[in-house]
Amino acid sequence: MLHDPNWISAGAPSSKLLESIISWHQAPTKQMYQHSNTLLHFLRHVSFPPDAHLLPSALKSCPAQPLARALHAAAAVSGLAEDPFVASSLLHTYLRLGATSDARGVFERMPDKSVVGWSALIAGYSARGDAEAAWGLLGRMRSAGVEPNVITWNGLISGLNRSGSAIDAAKALVRMHGEGFLPDATSVSCALSAVGDVKLVSIGEQLHGYVVKTGCRLDQHVVTALIDMYGKCGRADEISHVFHESSHMDVASCNALVAGLSRNAQVSEALLLFSEFVSRGVELNVVSWTSIVACCVQNGKDLEAVDLFRKMQSKGIEPNSVTIPCVLPAFANVAALMHGRSAHCFSLRKGFLHDVYVGSALVDMYAKCGKVRDARTIFDAIPSKNTVSWNAMIGGYAMHGEAANAVQLFCLMQKCKQKPDLVTFTCVIGACGQAGLTEEGRRYFNEMQHTHGISPRMEHYACMVTLLGRAGKLDEAYDLINEMSFEPDGCIWGSLLGSCRVYGNVFLAEVAAEKLFELEPENTGNYVLLSNIYASKKMWDGVNRVRDQMKNMGLKKEKGCSWIEIKNKVHMLLAGDNSHPMMTAITEKLKQLTIEMSRLGFAPSTDFVLHDVEEQEKDDILAVHSEKLAVALGLISTSPGTPLRVIKNLRICGDCHEAMKFISCFEGRDISVRDTNRFHHFKDGKCSCGDYW
């Protein structure tokens, strides 16, 4: 067509005109210069007469600022830039592409500034978070004799909300209503989102009342915004109320419901409503499924998360690079290594491994499943590591008691110019505590403050109390607590109480326990730990006193729970629960092991039993600890020599720790047990912790 003389005579750009366009386009920056050849090729090979109707169409589909400026130049040279239709298209194109200053230039040259142009520019500045400029334009608009309309206000509110200026957005709605404009569904939806971000629930409730009065409570976007607002404000009861009142069963409502209920730890309600959406045939998307998986993981429902991940794929919904980091912690928490490896292979096939968050989640998963060497392989392969990646690997080493590797990686992190953060130092000091490197841990605690300018937080003090406590420096740990500039929480006192159990310090144990009973009156673990300290000292009056206190408060000891993966299936074993289909065989195996242990001189350590009962009964109580049940299941379900990996929800007791050492030697198995503190790798009758735990 470029060779068609009729097209040329109709006003097609001449070569001189094209050169002018490119020359103008090259002028501003070197980056634009790099695009000039592409633009020249475009303008020479596309049918592009200076037409007041075709030019706006080209601008509407324009993908980038450099091309928009080239089209603008073409319009200017051909005299069409002053055309109202073309000028309006230029204005909206620049705003869409984020070139606010260019849009302002176009607007200022427009002879007839309509309410549409004013509204668009105000919305553009609002979207940048420039509230001052937006309000200034609104004032100029009125001075020019142009009155704003609802669309103007909606653009202002929406833009401020999207830019993160939630308070300004809320103020804009109040001013809009004060000036006599009635907010519509769009205004209310945007304002509700802003109100939720700043947790102004009283204003949110007023907006809810306004929605009911004006009859827009059935609007899909308003319902979703109300659910989102109440979720952010911690009003879980209102979330369900709004949903059931509206009866909207669409994907947006589902996503908002799951997010809101998850944020308020209402995982059971979220699962129930999500199942209702699925049963009614609502076409949910990958965001919906990812949200419910994340909800389960964040609220301790790991097995449910694994099950939902399977159902998601059976429904034909393919996981994305956000889903994988959400579900990997669930695999890690229940030792589902084979599931984790499947997710790893899937990520490899889909090209997700370049994503730093997928890589970091894989590092964490492998470390928590006992495969710290595989975790390091993944870590080394991450192309662009961030702080999360480094923290995951350092934390993995800490969890396995490999303090030397954790410290070495921390030094490498700094050599790579990656700045350590709060989590990094928690991992490093924690690693030192696991290995008994008291002075090194103390040095990093001081270095964190004086070299890196990071003020210690609660978790750092907890690590230091654990570090000192494990080294037997209980008085020094207590002094550190008293020197804290803020009130210690239950984690701090819990660390001290745990150390008191190891060293049998009843006095400090009672001090720590008293604080814990005030801070966490319903945490049964604290009562049990104090009782165990009394029991180890045969102070049965103290045991009975704590037991009566628990009984009066209606508290029950949390049952030990362990998970083991056998042939791609995760089994959960509960202490004192006989519901597992193989419990008879498990019990028989434990009896055989007990006989062999007794024959070879192994005596159970009954100091770890809460109750004042006969020694034989104590032996029976110890025999059904969940980690022993899990290991026995593994022994009878796998071939000889197969490594066993067990995860436990509580800390492993001293008797089970000794028993695992015996079983690893007697059965010739590598056994890994991850409790709430760390990994214990048992092999040939020894533990990786060196009995320092």
C-alpha positions as CSV (number, residue, x, y, z in Angstrom):
1,M,0.0,0.0,0.0
2,L,2.9,2.3,0.6
3,H,3.4,2.3,-3.2
4,D,-0.2,3.3,-3.9
5,P,-0.1,6.9,-5.4
6,N,-3.6,7.5,-4.3
7,W,-2.7,6.7,-0.7
8,I,0.3,9.1,-0.9
9,S,-1.8,11.9,-2.3
10,A,-4.4,11.3,0.4
11,G,-1.8,12.6,2.9
12,A,0.4,9.6,3.7
13,P,3.5,10.7,5.7
14,S,6.4,11.6,3.4
15,S,10.0,10.4,4.1
16,K,10.8,13.9,5.4
17,L,7.8,13.6,7.8
18,L,8.9,10.2,8.9
19,E,12.4,11.4,9.6
20,S,10.9,14.3,11.6
21,I,8.9,11.8,13.6
22,I,11.9,9.7,14.4
23,S,14.1,12.7,15.1
24,W,11.6,14.0,17.6
25,H,11.2,10.5,19.0
26,Q,15.0,10.1,19.5
27,A,15.5,13.3,21.3
28,P,14.4,12.7,24.9
29,T,16.4,9.7,26.0
30,K,18.9,7.0,24.9
31,Q,16.2,4.4,25.6
32,M,13.9,6.0,23.0
33,Y,16.8,6.0,20.5
34,Q,17.1,2.3,20.8
35,H,13.4,1.9,19.7
36,S,13.7,4.3,16.8
37,N,14.5,1.7,14.1
38,T,11.5,-0.4,15.2
39,L,9.3,2.6,15.0
40,L,10.6,3.7,11.6
41,H,9.9,0.1,10.4
42,F,6.4,0.3,11.9
43,L,5.6,3.6,10.3
44,R,6.9,2.6,6.9
45,H,5.0,-0.7,6.7
46,V,1.6,0.1,8.3
47,S,-1.2,1.8,6.6
48,F,-1.2,5.0,8.6
49,P,-2.7,8.1,6.9
50,P,-3.1,11.1,9.1
51,D,-6.8,10.4,9.7
52,A,-8.7,11.7,12.7
53,H,-10.5,8.4,13.0
54,L,-7.7,6.0,12.4
55,L,-5.2,7.7,14.7
56,P,-7.3,7.3,17.8
57,S,-7.7,3.5,17.0
58,A,-3.9,3.2,16.8
59,L,-3.5,5.0,20.1
60,K,-6.1,2.8,21.8
61,S,-4.0,-0.3,21.0
62,C,-0.6,1.4,21.7
63,P,1.4,-0.8,24.1
64,A,4.2,1.5,25.2
65,Q,5.2,5.1,25.9
66,P,7.8,5.4,23.1
67,L,5.3,4.4,20.4
68,A,2.7,6.7,21.9
69,R,5.1,9.6,21.6
70,A,5.9,8.7,18.0
71,L,2.2,8.6,17.2
72,H,1.8,11.9,19.0
73,A,4.6,13.4,16.8
74,A,2.8,12.1,13.7
75,A,-0.4,13.8,14.9
76,A,1.4,17.1,15.7
77,V,3.3,17.3,12.3
78,S,0.1,16.5,10.4
79,G,-1.9,19.1,12.3
80,L,-4.3,16.6,13.9
81,A,-3.1,17.0,17.5
82,E,-5.6,19.8,18.1
83,D,-8.5,17.6,16.9
84,P,-10.7,17.0,20.0
85,F,-11.1,13.3,19.3
86,V,-7.4,12.8,18.7
87,A,-6.4,14.9,21.7
88,S,-8.7,13.0,24.0
89,S,-7.2,9.7,22.7
90,L,-3.7,11.0,23.4
91,L,-4.7,12.1,26.9
92,H,-6.2,8.7,27.8
93,T,-3.3,6.7,26.1
94,Y,-0.7,8.6,28.1
95,L,-2.7,8.1,31.3
96,R,-3.1,4.4,30.6
97,L,0.6,4.0,30.1
98,G,1.5,6.0,33.2
99,A,3.0,9.0,31.4
100,T,1.1,11.6,33.6
101,S,3.3,14.5,32.6
102,D,2.8,13.9,28.9
103,A,-0.9,13.6,29.5
104,R,-0.9,16.9,31.4
105,G,0.9,18.6,28.4
106,V,-1.8,17.3,26.0
107,F,-4.5,18.5,28.4
108,E,-3.1,22.0,28.8
109,R,-3.1,22.4,25.0
110,M,-6.7,21.3,24.6
111,P,-8.8,24.4,23.8
112,D,-12.0,22.9,25.1
113,K,-11.4,21.2,28.4
114,S,-14.5,19.0,29.0
115,V,-15.5,17.2,32.2
116,V,-14.3,14.0,30.6
117,G,-10.7,15.4,30.2
118,W,-10.7,16.9,33.7
119,S,-12.0,13.6,35.3
120,A,-9.4,11.5,33.4
121,L,-6.5,13.7,34.5
122,I,-7.7,13.8,38.1
123,A,-8.0,10.0,38.1
124,G,-4.5,9.7,36.6
125,Y,-2.8,11.8,39.3
126,S,-4.8,10.0,42.0
127,A,-3.6,6.6,40.6
128,R,0.0,7.9,41.1
129,G,-0.8,8.7,44.8
130,D,-0.4,12.4,44.2
131,A,-3.5,13.5,46.2
132,E,-2.3,17.1,46.3
133,A,-2.1,17.5,42.5
134,A,-5.5,15.7,42.2
135,W,-7.2,18.0,44.6
136,G,-5.5,21.0,42.9
137,L,-6.9,19.9,39.5
138,L,-10.4,19.5,41.1
139,G,-10.2,23.1,42.3
140,R,-9.0,24.4,38.9
141,M,-11.8,22.5,37.2
142,R,-14.4,24.3,39.2
143,S,-12.6,27.7,38.7
144,A,-12.8,27.0,34.9
145,G,-16.6,26.7,35.3
146,V,-16.7,22.9,34.9
147,E,-18.5,21.0,37.7
148,P,-17.3,17.5,38.7
149,N,-19.8,14.6,38.4
150,V,-20.0,11.2,40.0
151,I,-17.5,9.8,37.5
152,T,-15.0,12.5,38.5
153,W,-15.3,11.5,42.2
154,N,-15.2,7.8,41.4
155,G,-11.9,8.3,39.5
156,L,-10.5,10.2,42.4
157,I,-11.5,7.7,45.0
158,S,-10.5,4.7,42.9
159,G,-7.2,6.1,41.9
160,L,-6.2,7.0,45.5
161,N,-7.2,3.6,46.7
162,R,-5.2,1.7,44.0
163,S,-2.2,3.8,44.7
164,G,-2.2,2.8,48.4
165,S,-3.5,6.2,49.7
166,A,-6.4,4.6,51.6
167,I,-7.0,7.4,54.1
168,D,-7.1,10.0,51.2
169,A,-9.6,7.8,49.4
170,A,-11.8,7.6,52.5
171,K,-11.6,11.3,52.9
172,A,-12.6,11.8,49.3
173,L,-15.7,9.8,49.7
174,V,-16.7,11.8,52.8
175,R,-16.1,15.0,50.9
176,M,-18.1,13.7,47.9
177,H,-21.1,12.9,50.1
178,G,-20.7,16.2,51.9
179,E,-20.9,18.1,48.7
180,G,-24.2,16.5,47.8
181,F,-23.1,13.8,45.4
182,L,-24.7,10.4,46.0
183,P,-22.0,7.6,45.9
184,D,-22.9,4.8,43.5
185,A,-21.8,1.1,43.6
186,T,-18.4,2.0,42.1
187,S,-17.8,4.7,44.7
188,V,-18.8,2.5,47.6
189,S,-16.8,-0.5,46.4
190,C,-13.6,1.6,46.1
191,A,-14.2,3.3,49.4
192,L,-14.9,0.0,51.2
193,S,-11.5,-1.4,50.0
194,A,-9.8,1.8,51.3
195,V,-11.7,1.6,54.6
196,G,-10.6,-2.0,55.1
197,D,-6.9,-1.2,54.4
198,V,-6.9,1.3,57.3
199,K,-9.3,-0.8,59.4
200,L,-11.9,2.0,59.9
201,V,-14.7,-0.4,60.7
202,S,-17.0,2.3,62.0
203,I,-17.0,4.0,58.6
204,G,-17.3,0.6,56.9
205,E,-20.5,-0.1,58.9
206,Q,-21.9,3.3,57.9
207,L,-21.2,2.5,54.3
208,H,-22.9,-0.8,54.8
209,G,-25.9,1.0,56.1
210,Y,-25.9,3.3,53.1
211,V,-25.7,0.3,50.8
212,V,-28.8,-1.2,52.4
213,K,-30.7,2.0,52.2
214,T,-29.9,2.7,48.6
215,G,-30.6,-0.8,47.4
216,C,-27.2,-1.6,45.9
217,R,-26.4,-4.4,48.5
218,L,-27.1,-7.0,45.7
219,D,-24.5,-5.5,43.5
220,Q,-21.8,-8.1,42.9
221,H,-18.8,-5.7,43.4
222,V,-20.3,-4.1,46.5
223,V,-20.9,-7.5,48.1
224,T,-17.3,-8.5,47.4
225,A,-16.0,-5.2,48.8
226,L,-18.1,-5.6,51.9
227,I,-16.7,-9.1,52.5
228,D,-13.2,-7.9,51.9
229,M,-13.6,-4.9,54.3
230,Y,-15.0,-6.9,57.2
231,G,-12.3,-9.5,56.7
232,K,-9.6,-6.8,56.9
233,C,-11.2,-5.3,60.0
234,G,-11.4,-8.6,61.8
235,R,-15.2,-9.0,61.7
236,A,-15.5,-12.6,60.8
237,D,-19.2,-12.8,61.9
238,E,-20.1,-10.1,59.4
239,I,-18.3,-11.8,56.6
240,S,-20.7,-14.8,56.6
241,H,-23.7,-12.5,57.3
242,V,-23.0,-10.4,54.2
243,F,-22.5,-13.5,52.1
244,H,-25.6,-15.3,53.1
245,E,-27.7,-12.1,52.9
246,S,-26.6,-11.5,49.3
247,S,-26.6,-15.2,48.1
248,H,-24.0,-14.3,45.5
249,M,-22.2,-17.5,44.3
250,D,-19.5,-16.2,42.0
251,V,-15.8,-16.6,41.8
252,A,-15.1,-13.0,43.2
253,S,-17.3,-13.7,46.2
254,C,-15.5,-17.0,46.8
255,N,-12.1,-15.4,46.7
256,A,-13.1,-12.6,49.0
257,L,-14.7,-15.0,51.5
258,V,-11.7,-17.3,51.7
259,A,-9.3,-14.4,52.1
260,G,-11.4,-12.8,54.8
261,L,-12.1,-15.9,56.8
262,S,-8.4,-17.0,56.5
263,R,-7.3,-13.6,57.7
264,N,-9.4,-14.2,60.8
265,A,-8.4,-17.9,61.4
266,Q,-11.9,-19.1,60.4
267,V,-10.5,-22.0,58.4
268,S,-13.4,-24.4,59.1
269,E,-16.0,-21.9,57.9
270,A,-13.8,-21.2,54.9
271,L,-13.6,-24.9,54.0
272,L,-17.4,-25.3,54.5
273,L,-18.3,-22.4,52.2
274,F,-15.6,-23.4,49.6
275,S,-17.1,-26.9,49.4
276,E,-20.5,-25.2,48.9
277,F,-19.2,-23.3,45.9
278,V,-17.7,-26.4,44.4
279,S,-20.8,-28.5,44.9
280,R,-23.0,-25.8,43.2
281,G,-20.8,-26.0,40.2
282,V,-19.3,-22.4,40.4
283,E,-16.4,-22.2,38.0
284,L,-13.6,-21.3,40.3
285,N,-10.2,-20.3,39.0
286,V,-6.6,-20.8,40.1
287,V,-6.8,-17.9,42.5
288,S,-9.8,-19.5,44.3
289,W,-8.0,-22.8,44.8
290,T,-4.7,-21.2,45.7
291,S,-6.4,-19.1,48.3
292,I,-8.1,-22.0,50.0
293,V,-4.8,-24.0,50.0
294,A,-3.0,-21.1,51.5
295,C,-5.8,-20.6,54.1
296,C,-5.4,-24.2,55.2
297,V,-1.6,-24.0,55.4
298,Q,-1.6,-20.7,57.4
299,N,-4.1,-22.2,59.9
300,G,-2.4,-25.5,60.5
301,K,-4.6,-27.7,58.2
302,D,-1.8,-29.2,56.3
303,L,-3.4,-32.5,55.3
304,E,-6.5,-30.6,54.1
305,A,-4.2,-28.4,52.0
306,V,-2.6,-31.5,50.4
307,D,-6.0,-33.0,49.7
308,L,-7.3,-29.7,48.1
309,F,-4.2,-29.4,46.0
310,R,-5.0,-32.9,44.5
311,K,-8.7,-31.9,44.0
312,M,-7.6,-28.7,42.3
313,Q,-5.7,-30.7,39.7
314,S,-8.5,-33.3,39.3
315,K,-10.8,-30.4,38.4
316,G,-8.5,-29.4,35.6
317,I,-7.1,-26.3,37.3
318,E,-3.4,-26.1,36.7
319,P,-1.3,-24.7,39.6
320,N,0.7,-21.6,38.8
321,S,3.9,-20.0,40.3
322,V,1.9,-18.7,43.2
323,T,0.2,-22.0,44.1
324,I,3.4,-23.9,44.4
325,P,5.0,-21.8,47.2
326,C,1.6,-21.9,49.0
327,V,1.3,-25.7,49.0
328,L,5.0,-26.6,49.6
329,P,4.9,-25.7,53.3
330,A,2.0,-28.2,53.7
331,F,4.2,-31.0,52.3
332,A,7.0,-29.9,54.5
333,N,4.9,-29.8,57.7
334,V,3.7,-33.4,57.3
335,A,6.9,-34.8,55.8
336,A,5.3,-35.5,52.5
337,L,8.6,-35.6,50.6
338,M,7.3,-37.5,47.6
339,H,4.5,-34.9,47.1
340,G,7.1,-32.2,47.4
341,R,9.3,-33.8,44.8
342,S,6.3,-34.1,42.5
343,A,5.7,-30.3,42.9
344,H,9.4,-29.8,42.2
345,C,9.2,-31.8,38.9
346,F,6.1,-29.9,38.0
347,S,7.8,-26.6,38.6
348,L,10.7,-27.7,36.5
349,R,8.5,-28.7,33.6
350,K,6.6,-25.4,33.7
351,G,9.7,-23.2,34.0
352,F,8.8,-21.9,37.5
353,L,12.3,-22.6,39.0
354,H,13.5,-19.2,37.8
355,D,10.9,-17.7,40.3
356,V,12.8,-16.9,43.5
357,Y,9.8,-17.6,45.7
358,V,9.3,-21.0,44.2
359,G,13.0,-21.8,44.6
360,S,13.0,-20.5,48.2
361,A,9.9,-22.6,49.0
362,L,11.6,-25.7,47.6
363,V,14.7,-25.0,49.7
364,D,12.5,-24.8,52.8
365,M,10.5,-27.9,51.9
366,Y,13.5,-30.1,51.3
367,A,15.2,-28.8,54.5
368,K,12.1,-29.5,56.6
369,C,11.7,-33.0,55.1
370,G,15.2,-33.9,56.2
371,K,16.9,-33.4,52.9
372,V,19.2,-30.5,53.7
373,R,21.7,-31.5,50.9
374,D,18.9,-31.4,48.3
375,A,17.9,-28.0,49.7
376,R,21.4,-26.7,49.2
377,T,21.4,-28.0,45.6
378,I,18.2,-26.0,44.9
379,F,19.5,-23.0,46.7
380,D,22.7,-23.0,44.6
381,A,20.6,-23.2,41.4
382,I,18.4,-20.1,42.2
383,P,19.6,-17.5,39.6
384,S,18.8,-14.4,41.6
385,K,18.7,-15.0,45.3
386,N,17.0,-12.6,47.6
387,T,17.0,-12.4,51.4
388,V,14.1,-15.0,51.6
389,S,16.3,-17.5,49.7
390,W,19.3,-17.0,52.0
391,N,17.2,-17.1,55.1
392,A,15.5,-20.4,54.0
393,M,18.9,-22.1,53.6
394,I,20.5,-20.7,56.7
395,G,17.3,-21.7,58.6
396,G,17.5,-25.2,57.1
397,Y,21.0,-25.6,58.4
398,A,20.0,-24.3,61.8
399,M,17.1,-26.8,62.0
400,H,19.5,-29.7,61.3
401,G,22.0,-28.5,63.9
402,E,24.6,-27.7,61.3
403,A,25.8,-24.4,62.8
404,A,29.1,-24.4,61.0
405,N,27.4,-24.5,57.6
406,A,24.8,-21.9,58.7
407,V,27.6,-19.5,59.8
408,Q,29.6,-20.1,56.7
409,L,26.6,-19.3,54.5
410,F,25.8,-16.2,56.5
411,C,29.4,-15.0,55.8
412,L,28.9,-15.8,52.1
413,M,25.6,-13.9,52.1
414,Q,27.4,-10.7,53.2
415,K,30.2,-11.2,50.7
416,C,27.5,-11.4,48.0
417,K,26.3,-7.9,49.2
418,Q,23.0,-9.3,50.4
419,K,21.9,-7.4,53.5
420,P,20.8,-9.7,56.4
421,D,17.5,-8.9,58.0
422,L,15.7,-9.7,61.3
423,V,15.0,-13.3,60.1
424,T,18.6,-13.9,59.1
425,F,19.9,-13.2,62.6
426,T,17.1,-15.3,64.2
427,C,18.3,-18.2,62.1
428,V,22.1,-17.6,62.8
429,I,21.7,-17.2,66.5
430,G,19.3,-20.1,66.6
431,A,21.9,-22.3,64.8
432,C,24.5,-21.3,67.4
433,G,22.1,-22.3,70.2
434,Q,21.4,-25.7,68.7
435,A,25.2,-26.4,68.5
436,G,26.2,-24.9,71.9
437,L,28.2,-22.1,70.3
438,T,27.4,-19.7,73.1
439,E,30.1,-17.1,72.5
440,E,29.5,-17.0,68.7
441,G,25.8,-16.5,69.2
442,R,26.5,-13.7,71.7
443,R,28.8,-12.1,69.1
444,Y,26.2,-12.2,66.3
445,F,23.6,-10.8,68.7
446,N,25.8,-7.8,69.3
447,E,26.9,-7.5,65.7
448,M,23.2,-7.4,64.7
449,Q,22.8,-4.2,66.7
450,H,26.1,-2.4,66.4
451,T,27.2,-3.3,62.8
452,H,23.9,-3.8,61.0
453,G,21.8,-1.3,63.1
454,I,19.0,-3.9,63.7
455,S,17.3,-3.6,67.1
456,P,16.7,-7.0,68.7
457,R,13.1,-8.1,68.7
458,M,11.2,-10.7,70.7
459,E,12.4,-13.6,68.6
460,H,16.1,-12.6,69.0
461,Y,15.8,-12.4,72.8
462,A,14.1,-15.8,72.7
463,C,17.0,-17.3,70.8
464,M,19.5,-15.7,73.2
465,V,17.6,-17.1,76.2
466,T,17.6,-20.5,74.6
467,L,21.3,-20.2,73.8
468,L,22.3,-19.3,77.3
469,G,19.8,-21.7,78.9
470,R,21.1,-24.7,77.0
471,A,24.6,-23.8,78.0
472,G,23.4,-23.9,81.7
473,K,23.7,-20.2,82.1
474,L,20.2,-19.9,83.5
475,D,20.9,-16.9,85.8
476,E,22.5,-15.0,82.9
477,A,19.4,-15.8,80.7
478,Y,17.1,-14.5,83.5
479,D,19.2,-11.3,83.8
480,L,18.9,-10.8,80.0
481,I,15.1,-11.0,80.3
482,N,15.1,-8.4,83.0
483,E,17.2,-6.1,80.9
484,M,14.8,-6.1,77.9
485,S,13.4,-2.7,77.0
486,F,9.9,-4.2,76.4
487,E,7.8,-6.8,78.2
488,P,8.8,-10.3,77.4
489,D,6.2,-12.5,75.8
490,G,5.3,-16.2,76.3
491,C,8.0,-17.3,73.8
492,I,10.8,-15.7,76.0
493,W,9.5,-17.3,79.3
494,G,8.8,-20.6,77.5
495,S,12.5,-20.7,76.4
496,L,13.6,-20.2,80.0
497,L,11.1,-22.8,81.3
498,G,12.4,-25.3,78.7
499,S,16.0,-24.8,79.8
500,C,14.9,-25.2,83.4
501,R,13.6,-28.6,82.6
502,V,16.9,-29.7,81.1
503,Y,18.9,-28.5,84.2
504,G,16.2,-29.2,86.8
505,N,16.1,-25.6,88.1
506,V,12.8,-25.6,90.0
507,F,13.1,-22.0,91.3
508,L,13.5,-20.3,87.9
509,A,11.0,-22.8,86.5
510,E,8.3,-21.5,88.9
511,V,9.2,-17.9,88.1
512,A,8.9,-18.5,84.3
513,A,5.7,-20.7,84.7
514,E,4.0,-18.0,86.8
515,K,4.6,-15.5,84.0
516,L,3.4,-17.9,81.4
517,F,0.2,-18.7,83.3
518,E,-0.6,-15.0,83.2
519,L,0.3,-14.5,79.5
520,E,-1.0,-17.8,78.2
521,P,-3.5,-19.2,80.7
522,E,-4.9,-21.7,78.2
523,N,-1.6,-23.0,76.9
524,T,-1.5,-26.6,78.3
525,G,2.1,-27.1,77.3
526,N,3.3,-24.7,80.0
527,Y,1.5,-26.6,82.7
528,V,2.7,-29.9,81.4
529,L,6.3,-28.7,81.3
530,L,6.3,-27.5,84.9
531,S,4.7,-30.7,85.9
532,N,7.4,-32.7,84.2
533,I,10.0,-30.6,86.1
534,Y,8.3,-31.5,89.4
535,A,8.0,-35.1,88.3
536,S,11.7,-35.4,87.5
537,K,12.4,-34.2,91.0
538,K,9.7,-36.5,92.4
539,M,7.9,-33.5,93.8
540,W,4.5,-35.1,93.5
541,D,2.7,-32.4,95.5
542,G,3.7,-29.9,92.8
543,V,2.6,-32.3,90.1
544,N,-0.8,-32.8,91.7
545,R,-1.2,-29.0,92.2
546,V,-0.6,-28.3,88.5
547,R,-2.8,-31.2,87.5
548,D,-5.7,-29.8,89.7
549,Q,-5.2,-26.4,88.3
550,M,-5.5,-27.7,84.8
551,K,-8.6,-29.7,85.8
552,N,-10.3,-26.7,87.3
553,M,-9.6,-24.6,84.2
554,G,-10.9,-27.4,81.9
555,L,-7.5,-27.8,80.2
556,K,-6.3,-31.1,78.8
557,K,-2.8,-32.0,77.8
558,E,-2.3,-31.7,74.0
559,K,-1.9,-35.1,72.5
560,G,1.3,-35.9,70.7
561,C,0.9,-36.3,67.0
562,S,3.4,-37.6,64.5
563,W,3.3,-37.9,60.7
564,I,5.2,-40.4,58.5
565,E,5.1,-40.8,54.7
566,I,5.0,-44.3,53.4
567,K,4.6,-45.1,49.7
568,N,3.3,-41.6,48.8
569,K,0.7,-41.7,51.6
570,V,1.0,-39.6,54.8
571,H,0.0,-41.4,58.0
572,M,-1.0,-39.5,61.1
573,L,-0.4,-41.3,64.5
574,L,-1.9,-39.9,67.7
575,A,-0.7,-40.9,71.2
576,G,-3.4,-43.0,72.9
577,D,-5.4,-43.4,69.7
578,N,-6.1,-46.9,68.4
579,S,-8.0,-45.9,65.2
580,H,-5.2,-46.6,62.8
581,P,-6.0,-49.8,60.8
582,M,-2.5,-51.2,61.5
583,M,-2.5,-50.5,65.2
584,T,-2.4,-54.1,66.2
585,A,0.7,-54.8,64.1
586,I,2.2,-51.5,65.4
587,T,1.7,-52.5,69.0
588,E,3.1,-55.9,68.4
589,K,6.2,-54.4,66.8
590,L,6.7,-52.1,69.8
591,K,6.4,-55.0,72.2
592,Q,9.1,-56.9,70.3
593,L,11.4,-53.8,70.4
594,T,10.7,-53.3,74.1
595,I,11.7,-56.9,74.8
596,E,14.9,-56.6,72.8
597,M,15.7,-53.2,74.5
598,S,15.2,-54.8,78.0
599,R,17.2,-57.8,77.1
600,L,20.1,-55.7,76.0
601,G,20.0,-53.5,79.1
602,F,18.0,-50.5,77.8
603,A,15.9,-49.0,80.7
604,P,13.2,-46.5,79.9
605,S,13.7,-43.0,81.4
606,T,10.4,-42.5,83.3
607,D,11.3,-39.0,84.5
608,F,9.4,-37.7,81.5
609,V,6.0,-39.0,82.6
610,L,3.6,-36.5,84.1
611,H,1.7,-38.9,86.4
612,D,2.7,-40.3,89.9
613,V,2.1,-44.0,89.0
614,E,3.9,-47.3,89.2
615,E,7.1,-47.7,87.2
616,Q,5.6,-50.4,84.9
617,E,2.6,-48.1,84.1
618,K,5.1,-45.4,83.3
619,D,6.8,-47.8,80.8
620,D,3.4,-48.4,79.2
621,I,2.7,-44.7,78.9
622,L,6.1,-44.0,77.2
623,A,5.5,-46.9,74.8
624,V,2.6,-45.2,73.1
625,H,4.2,-41.8,72.4
626,S,3.3,-40.9,68.8
627,E,6.8,-40.8,67.4
628,K,7.3,-44.4,68.5
629,L,4.1,-45.4,66.9
630,A,5.1,-43.7,63.6
631,V,8.5,-45.4,63.6
632,A,7.0,-48.8,64.3
633,L,4.6,-48.3,61.4
634,G,7.5,-47.4,59.2
635,L,9.5,-50.5,60.3
636,I,6.7,-52.9,59.4
637,S,5.6,-51.1,56.2
638,T,9.0,-50.7,54.5
639,S,11.8,-52.9,53.4
640,P,14.9,-53.3,55.6
641,G,17.3,-50.4,55.4
642,T,14.7,-47.9,54.2
643,P,15.2,-44.5,55.9
644,L,12.3,-43.3,58.0
645,R,11.3,-39.6,58.4
646,V,8.9,-38.6,61.2
647,I,7.5,-35.2,62.1
648,K,6.1,-34.5,65.6
649,N,3.9,-31.7,66.8
650,L,5.6,-31.6,70.2
651,R,9.2,-31.8,71.5
652,I,10.6,-35.3,71.6
653,C,11.0,-36.6,75.1
654,G,14.3,-38.0,76.6
655,D,13.0,-41.5,76.7
656,C,12.0,-41.5,73.0
657,H,15.3,-39.9,72.1
658,E,17.2,-42.8,73.7
659,A,14.8,-45.3,72.2
660,M,15.3,-43.9,68.7
661,K,19.1,-44.3,69.1
662,F,18.6,-47.9,70.1
663,I,16.2,-48.7,67.3
664,S,18.4,-47.1,64.6
665,C,21.2,-49.4,65.7
666,F,19.2,-52.6,66.3
667,E,17.1,-52.3,63.1
668,G,19.9,-50.8,61.0
669,R,17.8,-47.8,59.9
670,D,18.5,-44.1,59.4
671,I,15.7,-42.4,61.4
672,S,15.0,-38.6,61.2
673,V,12.6,-37.1,63.7
674,R,11.7,-33.4,63.4
675,D,10.2,-32.0,66.6
676,T,9.2,-28.4,67.4
677,N,12.8,-27.4,67.9
678,R,15.0,-29.2,65.4
679,F,15.9,-32.3,63.4
680,H,17.3,-35.4,65.1
681,H,19.1,-37.8,62.7
682,F,19.6,-41.2,64.3
683,K,22.1,-43.6,62.8
684,D,24.1,-46.5,64.3
685,G,22.9,-45.7,67.8
686,K,23.9,-42.0,67.7
687,C,22.0,-38.7,67.2
688,S,23.2,-35.8,65.1
689,C,22.4,-33.5,68.1
690,G,25.2,-35.1,70.1
691,D,22.6,-35.3,72.9
692,Y,22.8,-31.5,73.2
693,W,19.1,-30.6,72.9
